XYZ file of C-alpha atoms in Angstrom:
550
model
C 119.705 284.347 94.006
C 119.319 288.223 93.294
C 116.694 290.167 94.005
C 115.282 292.301 91.116
C 113.585 295.359 93.114
C 111.017 298.081 91.424
C 108.077 300.352 92.897
C 105.951 299.001 90.414
C 105.714 295.473 88.820
C 103.594 294.977 85.894
C 102.947 291.449 84.246
C 102.157 291.485 81.127
C 102.208 294.195 77.932
C 98.753 294.875 76.852
C 97.100 298.097 76.709
C 96.263 297.859 80.000
C 99.734 297.407 81.536
C 101.330 299.594 78.978
C 98.881 302.369 79.176
C 99.309 302.331 83.377
C 102.577 302.221 82.704
C 102.981 305.003 80.733
C 100.752 307.180 83.129
C 103.038 306.253 85.963
C 106.266 306.810 84.069
C 105.702 310.199 84.705
C 106.421 310.115 88.293
C 109.589 309.739 90.064
C 108.634 305.675 90.489
C 110.764 302.712 88.915
C 108.687 300.416 86.880
C 109.558 296.825 85.378
C 107.095 295.243 83.098
C 107.450 291.411 82.616
C 106.391 290.101 79.047
C 106.401 286.267 78.564
C 106.923 286.721 74.890
C 107.258 290.008 73.074
C 106.232 293.282 74.800
C 102.818 293.301 73.052
C 102.388 290.302 71.801
C 98.986 289.647 72.978
C 95.100 289.850 72.731
C 95.258 293.798 72.289
C 97.839 293.684 69.591
C 94.911 291.487 67.447
C 91.797 293.880 68.644
C 89.687 294.907 65.008
C 87.325 296.510 66.063
C 87.614 299.405 67.900
C 86.941 301.357 71.086
C 83.428 302.150 72.339
C 83.187 305.564 73.085
C 80.127 308.178 73.019
C 81.564 310.875 70.479
C 78.976 311.876 68.741
C 76.497 314.631 69.432
C 73.422 312.005 68.464
C 74.552 309.878 71.225
C 74.707 310.287 74.845
C 76.354 308.218 77.925
C 72.737 306.708 79.108
C 72.966 305.035 75.410
C 75.637 303.403 76.017
C 75.366 302.294 79.483
C 71.962 300.825 78.558
C 73.229 298.687 75.681
C 76.080 297.599 78.041
C 73.567 296.288 80.809
C 71.390 294.608 77.605
C 74.461 292.690 76.548
C 75.506 291.710 80.043
C 71.837 290.191 80.600
C 70.964 292.006 84.398
C 74.560 291.036 85.555
C 76.419 294.337 85.119
C 77.359 296.528 88.387
C 75.902 299.747 87.856
C 78.936 302.205 89.167
C 81.276 299.904 86.593
C 79.581 300.675 83.826
C 78.839 304.250 84.688
C 82.333 304.895 85.337
C 83.956 303.062 82.694
C 81.415 304.618 79.776
C 81.909 307.932 81.344
C 85.453 307.957 81.262
C 85.417 306.848 77.606
C 86.098 309.972 75.741
C 89.089 311.396 78.271
C 90.777 308.307 77.441
C 90.122 308.450 73.760
C 91.450 312.122 73.715
C 94.653 310.405 75.864
C 95.078 308.401 73.211
C 95.041 310.796 70.439
C 97.039 313.217 72.213
C 99.762 310.054 72.366
C 100.070 309.491 68.663
C 97.225 306.976 68.276
C 95.523 307.507 64.829
C 92.107 306.644 64.254
C 90.217 306.045 60.667
C 88.845 309.455 59.464
C 85.742 310.118 57.950
C 85.789 310.321 54.294
C 87.340 313.388 53.087
C 88.518 314.718 57.034
C 91.676 316.267 57.545
C 93.865 314.831 60.759
C 93.500 317.716 63.492
C 94.036 315.920 66.586
C 91.283 315.206 69.344
C 89.336 317.510 67.427
C 89.206 315.755 63.871
C 86.032 314.056 62.712
C 86.424 310.457 63.011
C 84.773 307.728 61.947
C 82.608 305.798 63.788
C 81.342 302.186 63.108
C 78.754 300.042 64.858
C 78.952 296.489 66.278
C 76.539 294.084 67.792
C 74.707 295.063 70.295
C 75.047 299.071 70.066
C 72.180 301.392 69.542
C 74.465 303.732 67.821
C 77.542 304.314 66.018
C 80.087 304.466 68.956
C 83.311 302.466 68.172
C 86.257 304.380 66.949
C 88.930 302.741 65.157
C 91.944 302.265 63.394
C 90.916 300.585 59.882
C 90.601 297.230 61.117
C 93.353 296.887 63.021
C 93.124 299.345 66.124
C 94.696 296.946 68.731
C 97.885 297.455 66.647
C 97.659 301.011 66.640
C 97.326 301.330 69.999
C 99.469 298.714 70.908
C 102.712 300.102 68.620
C 101.562 303.462 69.863
C 101.873 302.894 73.439
C 105.199 300.342 72.798
C 107.075 303.408 71.295
C 106.233 305.544 74.191
C 106.758 303.140 77.234
C 109.826 301.905 75.947
C 111.391 305.543 75.371
C 110.880 306.160 79.707
C 114.109 306.384 81.343
C 112.253 304.279 84.485
C 110.849 301.490 82.998
C 112.779 298.368 82.432
C 111.561 295.729 80.159
C 112.099 292.289 80.334
C 110.810 290.191 77.322
C 110.506 286.502 77.919
C 109.979 286.438 81.317
C 106.812 284.644 82.457
C 105.634 284.865 86.041
C 105.281 281.674 87.940
C 103.718 282.651 91.670
C 103.343 285.754 93.537
C 105.303 286.877 96.684
C 102.955 286.826 99.294
C 103.275 287.514 102.915
C 102.082 283.905 103.922
C 105.630 282.876 102.072
C 107.351 285.380 104.478
C 105.820 284.080 107.507
C 103.621 287.197 107.775
C 100.249 287.757 109.129
C 98.522 290.474 106.856
C 97.489 289.624 103.164
C 100.404 291.624 101.060
C 102.095 290.901 97.721
C 105.727 291.919 98.257
C 106.507 290.136 94.099
C 106.948 287.840 92.109
C 108.933 284.227 90.622
C 109.498 284.488 86.763
C 111.092 282.206 84.511
C 113.971 283.647 82.191
C 112.807 281.625 79.272
C 116.105 282.324 77.382
C 118.161 281.471 80.070
C 116.006 278.896 81.506
C 116.937 280.439 85.001
C 113.931 281.430 87.618
C 114.242 285.257 88.717
C 112.947 287.082 91.926
C 111.110 290.019 91.308
C 110.229 292.645 94.355
C 108.062 295.671 94.434
C 106.028 298.025 96.534
C 103.023 297.705 94.076
C 102.326 294.760 91.897
C 99.673 294.560 88.870
C 98.698 291.833 86.529
C 97.449 292.527 83.505
C 98.282 289.084 81.886
C 95.078 289.165 79.661
C 92.242 286.536 79.176
C 92.619 282.231 79.212
C 91.028 281.340 75.970
C 93.838 278.929 75.375
C 92.235 276.919 77.412
C 89.512 275.659 74.653
C 90.615 274.101 71.665
C 89.138 276.744 69.104
C 90.160 280.308 69.684
C 90.622 283.562 68.618
C 93.296 284.351 71.322
C 97.203 284.239 70.787
C 99.057 281.361 72.240
C 99.932 283.810 75.441
C 96.121 283.817 76.434
C 96.209 281.123 79.296
C 95.306 282.930 82.196
C 98.348 283.300 84.196
C 97.896 286.060 86.210
C 94.388 284.659 87.459
C 95.464 281.510 88.413
C 98.510 283.326 90.454
C 95.990 285.357 92.040
C 93.437 282.464 92.966
C 96.919 280.734 94.119
C 98.019 283.901 96.317
C 94.219 283.689 97.753
C 92.248 286.238 95.999
C 88.856 285.811 94.824
C 87.779 285.020 91.501
C 84.509 285.992 89.925
C 82.357 284.816 87.225
C 84.151 282.708 85.520
C 81.449 280.738 83.538
C 80.914 283.528 81.146
C 83.205 282.572 78.631
C 82.558 284.607 75.277
C 82.798 282.937 72.175
C 83.265 285.106 69.322
C 80.574 284.369 66.471
C 82.668 284.691 63.530
C 86.375 282.923 63.250
C 87.477 282.087 59.595
C 87.013 278.444 59.075
C 90.212 277.054 57.670
C 92.181 274.249 58.826
C 95.253 276.380 58.876
C 94.033 279.581 59.545
C 94.603 279.791 63.351
C 92.834 282.009 65.345
C 91.685 284.204 62.782
C 89.051 286.775 63.405
C 86.800 288.414 61.700
C 85.468 291.443 63.266
C 82.388 292.363 64.443
C 82.460 295.397 62.777
C 82.033 293.513 59.280
C 78.529 292.550 60.531
C 78.156 296.387 61.888
C 78.703 297.577 58.427
C 76.186 295.337 56.594
C 77.598 291.730 56.578
C 75.090 288.886 56.535
C 75.397 285.547 58.133
C 73.864 282.720 55.552
C 73.542 278.914 55.263
C 75.587 277.023 52.933
C 72.238 277.728 50.353
C 72.423 281.432 50.674
C 69.687 281.399 52.706
C 69.685 284.117 55.577
C 69.349 282.702 59.488
C 69.811 285.161 61.906
C 66.246 287.140 61.699
C 64.795 283.787 62.887
C 66.394 283.877 66.138
C 66.871 287.719 66.855
C 64.769 290.937 66.443
C 68.603 292.282 65.552
C 69.252 289.892 62.969
C 72.900 290.249 63.008
C 73.264 292.531 64.882
C 72.470 290.865 67.925
C 74.913 290.428 70.837
C 77.616 288.062 70.371
C 76.190 285.128 72.666
C 73.000 285.157 70.726
C 74.794 285.270 67.304
C 77.100 282.510 68.703
C 74.296 280.333 69.957
C 72.070 280.865 66.569
C 75.387 279.631 64.369
C 76.100 276.612 66.747
C 72.267 275.694 66.490
C 72.101 276.058 62.618
C 75.368 274.050 62.426
C 74.172 271.032 64.608
C 71.227 271.175 63.181
C 71.789 271.296 59.449
C 75.371 268.957 60.103
C 77.067 271.633 58.541
C 80.982 272.501 58.881
C 80.615 276.094 58.712
C 78.251 278.930 58.017
C 79.197 281.888 55.868
C 79.276 285.915 56.085
C 78.697 288.046 53.197
C 79.733 291.266 52.940
C 80.272 291.068 48.997
C 76.855 293.266 48.132
C 78.998 296.318 49.474
C 81.371 296.410 46.775
C 85.231 295.929 46.813
C 86.275 299.596 47.329
C 84.120 299.722 50.187
C 85.598 296.472 51.885
C 88.949 297.340 50.963
C 88.934 300.712 52.364
C 87.103 299.557 55.810
C 88.961 296.011 56.154
C 91.952 295.938 54.218
C 93.826 293.446 56.455
C 90.755 290.910 57.118
C 90.517 290.586 53.281
C 94.430 290.048 52.606
C 93.929 287.176 55.130
C 91.374 285.489 54.192
C 93.141 286.193 50.642
C 95.914 284.400 51.972
C 93.417 281.201 52.512
C 92.055 281.239 48.974
C 89.027 283.790 49.906
C 88.136 287.005 48.615
C 85.507 288.391 50.822
C 85.098 290.983 47.858
C 83.395 288.852 45.517
C 82.415 285.777 47.842
C 80.924 284.533 50.924
C 83.575 283.729 53.381
C 83.079 280.516 55.969
C 83.157 281.508 59.598
C 82.743 279.302 63.233
C 82.432 280.530 66.526
C 85.711 280.287 68.707
C 86.436 281.003 72.189
C 87.154 284.614 72.500
C 87.109 286.672 75.919
C 87.047 285.872 79.927
C 84.122 288.053 81.088
C 85.451 286.770 84.827
C 88.511 286.781 86.480
C 90.062 288.632 89.612
C 87.806 290.632 91.410
C 88.789 294.017 92.056
C 87.267 297.031 92.924
C 87.138 300.236 90.146
C 90.854 301.700 90.844
C 92.161 297.742 90.465
C 92.709 296.720 93.709
C 92.350 292.831 94.773
C 91.718 291.097 97.770
C 95.508 291.512 98.618
C 97.156 294.827 99.805
C 99.292 295.984 97.114
C 98.153 293.646 94.813
C 96.359 295.053 91.320
C 94.482 293.701 88.445
C 93.512 295.500 85.176
C 91.902 294.546 82.115
C 91.095 290.979 80.970
C 92.442 289.096 83.864
C 90.169 291.128 85.973
C 86.458 291.184 86.737
C 85.060 294.613 87.601
C 81.686 294.339 86.886
C 81.436 296.116 83.596
C 80.588 293.062 81.679
C 78.149 290.962 83.609
C 77.336 288.192 82.035
C 78.272 289.111 78.478
C 80.698 291.748 77.251
C 78.854 294.328 74.869
C 81.267 294.862 71.655
C 84.432 296.819 71.757
C 84.011 297.411 75.605
C 87.450 295.498 76.478
C 89.902 297.870 75.087
C 88.004 300.734 76.625
C 88.046 299.002 79.981
C 91.733 298.489 80.015
C 92.329 302.242 79.473
C 89.944 303.423 82.130
C 90.545 301.415 84.686
C 94.221 301.427 84.217
C 94.186 305.167 84.632
C 92.407 304.809 87.866
C 95.055 302.055 89.379
C 97.522 304.402 88.855
C 96.137 307.086 90.244
C 95.564 305.093 93.664
C 99.343 303.202 93.183
C 100.822 307.271 93.071
C 98.834 308.005 96.117
C 99.743 305.341 97.746
C 103.613 305.281 97.020
C 103.144 308.687 97.978
C 101.781 308.240 101.572
C 104.144 305.018 102.277
C 107.473 305.163 104.014
C 110.085 304.054 101.107
C 110.947 301.207 103.234
C 113.481 298.284 102.871
C 111.708 295.678 100.980
C 111.860 292.326 103.177
C 114.069 289.944 102.081
C 112.354 287.422 99.792
C 113.154 283.893 99.802
C 115.020 282.119 96.901
C 112.991 280.025 94.219
C 113.623 276.181 95.668
C 115.327 274.215 92.619
C 116.511 271.735 95.408
C 114.236 268.759 94.952
C 113.149 268.857 91.307
C 115.260 267.265 88.421
C 115.210 268.154 84.825
C 112.138 266.731 83.291
C 112.095 262.889 81.653
C 108.741 262.831 79.727
C 107.980 266.341 78.444
C 105.194 264.482 76.273
C 103.166 264.822 79.361
C 102.758 267.998 79.302
C 101.633 268.347 75.494
C 99.605 265.357 75.871
C 97.431 266.770 78.870
C 97.158 270.155 77.315
C 95.499 268.632 74.285
C 92.929 266.667 76.412
C 92.201 269.692 78.391
C 91.769 271.980 75.836
C 89.349 269.322 73.720
C 87.135 268.199 77.023
C 86.661 272.258 77.317
C 85.415 272.500 74.003
C 83.088 269.533 73.898
C 82.046 270.181 77.741
C 82.402 273.389 78.657
C 81.557 274.987 75.149
C 78.711 277.268 73.818
C 75.587 275.114 74.893
C 76.111 273.108 78.474
C 74.492 270.856 80.189
C 75.396 268.731 83.742
C 76.117 266.053 83.015
C 78.619 267.530 80.478
C 80.066 269.621 83.080
C 80.301 266.431 85.283
C 82.304 265.002 82.975
C 84.734 268.081 82.634
C 84.747 268.114 86.418
C 86.124 264.293 86.698
C 88.551 265.187 83.621
C 90.263 267.759 85.293
C 90.312 266.336 88.647
C 92.523 263.903 87.107
C 94.569 265.818 85.082
C 95.356 268.120 88.041
C 96.781 265.305 89.789
C 99.188 264.668 87.411
C 99.890 268.174 86.600
C 100.607 268.693 90.939
C 102.755 265.765 90.590
C 104.996 266.784 87.630
C 105.238 270.420 88.938
C 106.482 269.449 92.277
C 109.200 267.196 90.756
C 110.647 268.797 87.825
C 111.889 272.161 87.077
C 109.696 274.179 85.394
C 109.472 275.305 81.380
C 107.482 277.726 79.496
C 104.811 275.297 79.217
C 104.499 273.188 82.540
C 103.688 276.816 83.729
C 100.787 277.644 81.306
C 99.802 274.079 81.741
C 99.712 274.682 85.448
C 97.183 277.605 84.645
C 95.297 276.650 82.072
C 94.149 273.349 84.560
C 93.176 276.297 87.537
C 91.203 277.903 84.702
C 89.528 275.032 83.776
C 88.583 274.431 87.195
C 87.342 277.398 88.201
C 85.161 277.623 85.112
C 84.148 274.294 85.144
C 83.254 275.136 89.138
C 81.174 278.289 88.421
C 79.622 276.851 85.467
C 78.243 273.672 87.823
C 76.852 276.264 90.578
C 74.786 278.422 87.982
C 71.174 277.094 87.957
C 69.550 279.052 84.977
C 70.847 280.530 81.485
C 72.496 284.354 81.582
C 73.971 285.356 79.196
C 77.146 283.407 77.986
C 76.242 280.636 80.110
C 73.693 278.609 78.369
C 72.528 275.032 79.896
C 69.574 272.582 78.493
C 69.175 271.425 82.061
C 68.220 275.456 83.099
C 67.051 276.707 79.549
C 65.628 279.984 81.620
C 66.817 283.156 83.523
C 66.478 283.695 87.437
C 64.584 286.606 88.648
C 66.934 287.687 90.393
C 70.888 288.262 89.271
C 74.178 287.199 91.327
C 77.916 286.977 90.501
C 79.243 283.687 91.373
C 82.655 284.337 93.350
C 85.038 281.601 94.451
C 86.807 282.331 97.691
C 89.772 279.821 98.483
C 88.553 278.847 101.822
C 85.062 277.719 100.972
C 85.462 277.900 97.374
C 81.944 278.998 96.014
C 79.646 281.352 97.001
C 76.815 283.292 95.398
C 76.067 287.504 95.960
C 74.494 290.164 95.146
C 76.181 292.318 92.644
C 76.407 295.456 94.467
C 77.738 293.728 97.777
C 81.422 293.457 96.259
C 84.070 294.757 98.555
C 87.742 295.277 98.581
C 89.134 295.922 101.774
């Protein structure tokens, strides 16, 4: 089997992967990017709100830091918060220099980094500090970065390639924990390829497709987290799954997110009778952190037996709405709702994974030569609940740090030839005879994760989920061991791992904190600790400052 070798292998083509590739492309290194679909098809593309950054004279770093800690419910890592917050303005300027067109204030003329950019405010922020491109920031950032990356002669882009597993020193019979590459399925040709690299970066995004209702695209199946876990890396804080409070409620509106910025610009949450309710749940009302708003909506829906609540910004007028939220308004219109003249029905949906592969602030994991950046990582920035619009920011800042570390390491290391990598072994498998098994298991898992590991949890519900996932895991392991891999099977296997890790983390946290709310332990402990899963002993709890990457 032919091994495709490069200096850097990047798995995933979102904001984290593309920005890292573009920074490294300036050096004389070869880069391969694997994307399981189209290069930009991921959560970054669909990010609406914007990027949080201190860009106004009335704002300051400490305020952004404090807001992040408050949202994170005492679990944020101080060094991560400070580094990423202080790295925001340079990251924004870098995007502007690359050609990203952020929205200007009314009447302003474009003047590059010195332009007067419009800043919006989102839930949990004490200032207007979210820079955006109308209501499609992710698309503007992604497509701009894509154009630059595609223009680099030392970058090879392979779309429709889904990574299966990492190739580690254990597979090669070597003693040190080191990553040498990955196996990936060429979906178009149904062939498994071997990719060797001197550095491997996992930027595969989140895992919210583990839930029945989600704002995420179909690509968000936790591939990087699952691969890193199987390779022996620590995973942290998987119980903290952020449910976005406002997803358009319609039977055919698959993952249609209604941006946080709608509430930031004056949108009000109402019951079906028109009554506001958020002021009864939090002093910041509609601008409370996401976990509080999502739980409030869940509570009101269950209490009143409603299918949804309603988000109303019609009082701001059609001109204002269409200027600030043209894409959201058009999306709502496709499903029969005119947000300029009527409230729109909304429900919470799984949105963001605050936990992931444990990394330091250079993206380094427990395994040498293996990095993780973006939503698949856990740097400690988000703690128990992500502050709105800090996600794209983390992608950009940590990608820059990881690029620096990779660049320095590659220059120090001798360009030794890659060891011979073992070929993918299909000698003991056959073509699947019952593909329906995969789809049934997928559906069952997403339903019980929504029912038992959702916005409000109990020990009984979590134990039920644990029993279900253990049975499903047995079926999946047997199926995987007997049949040739397919895109659906790879994703199912990864999502089952994500479900298992999430359930295990949730069961071990004996408190309610941030996004993890349990009726059995409704109070928050006086001390904060992370839930760290280690493949050898599985669960441990450690103070948040004791993370160490060797």
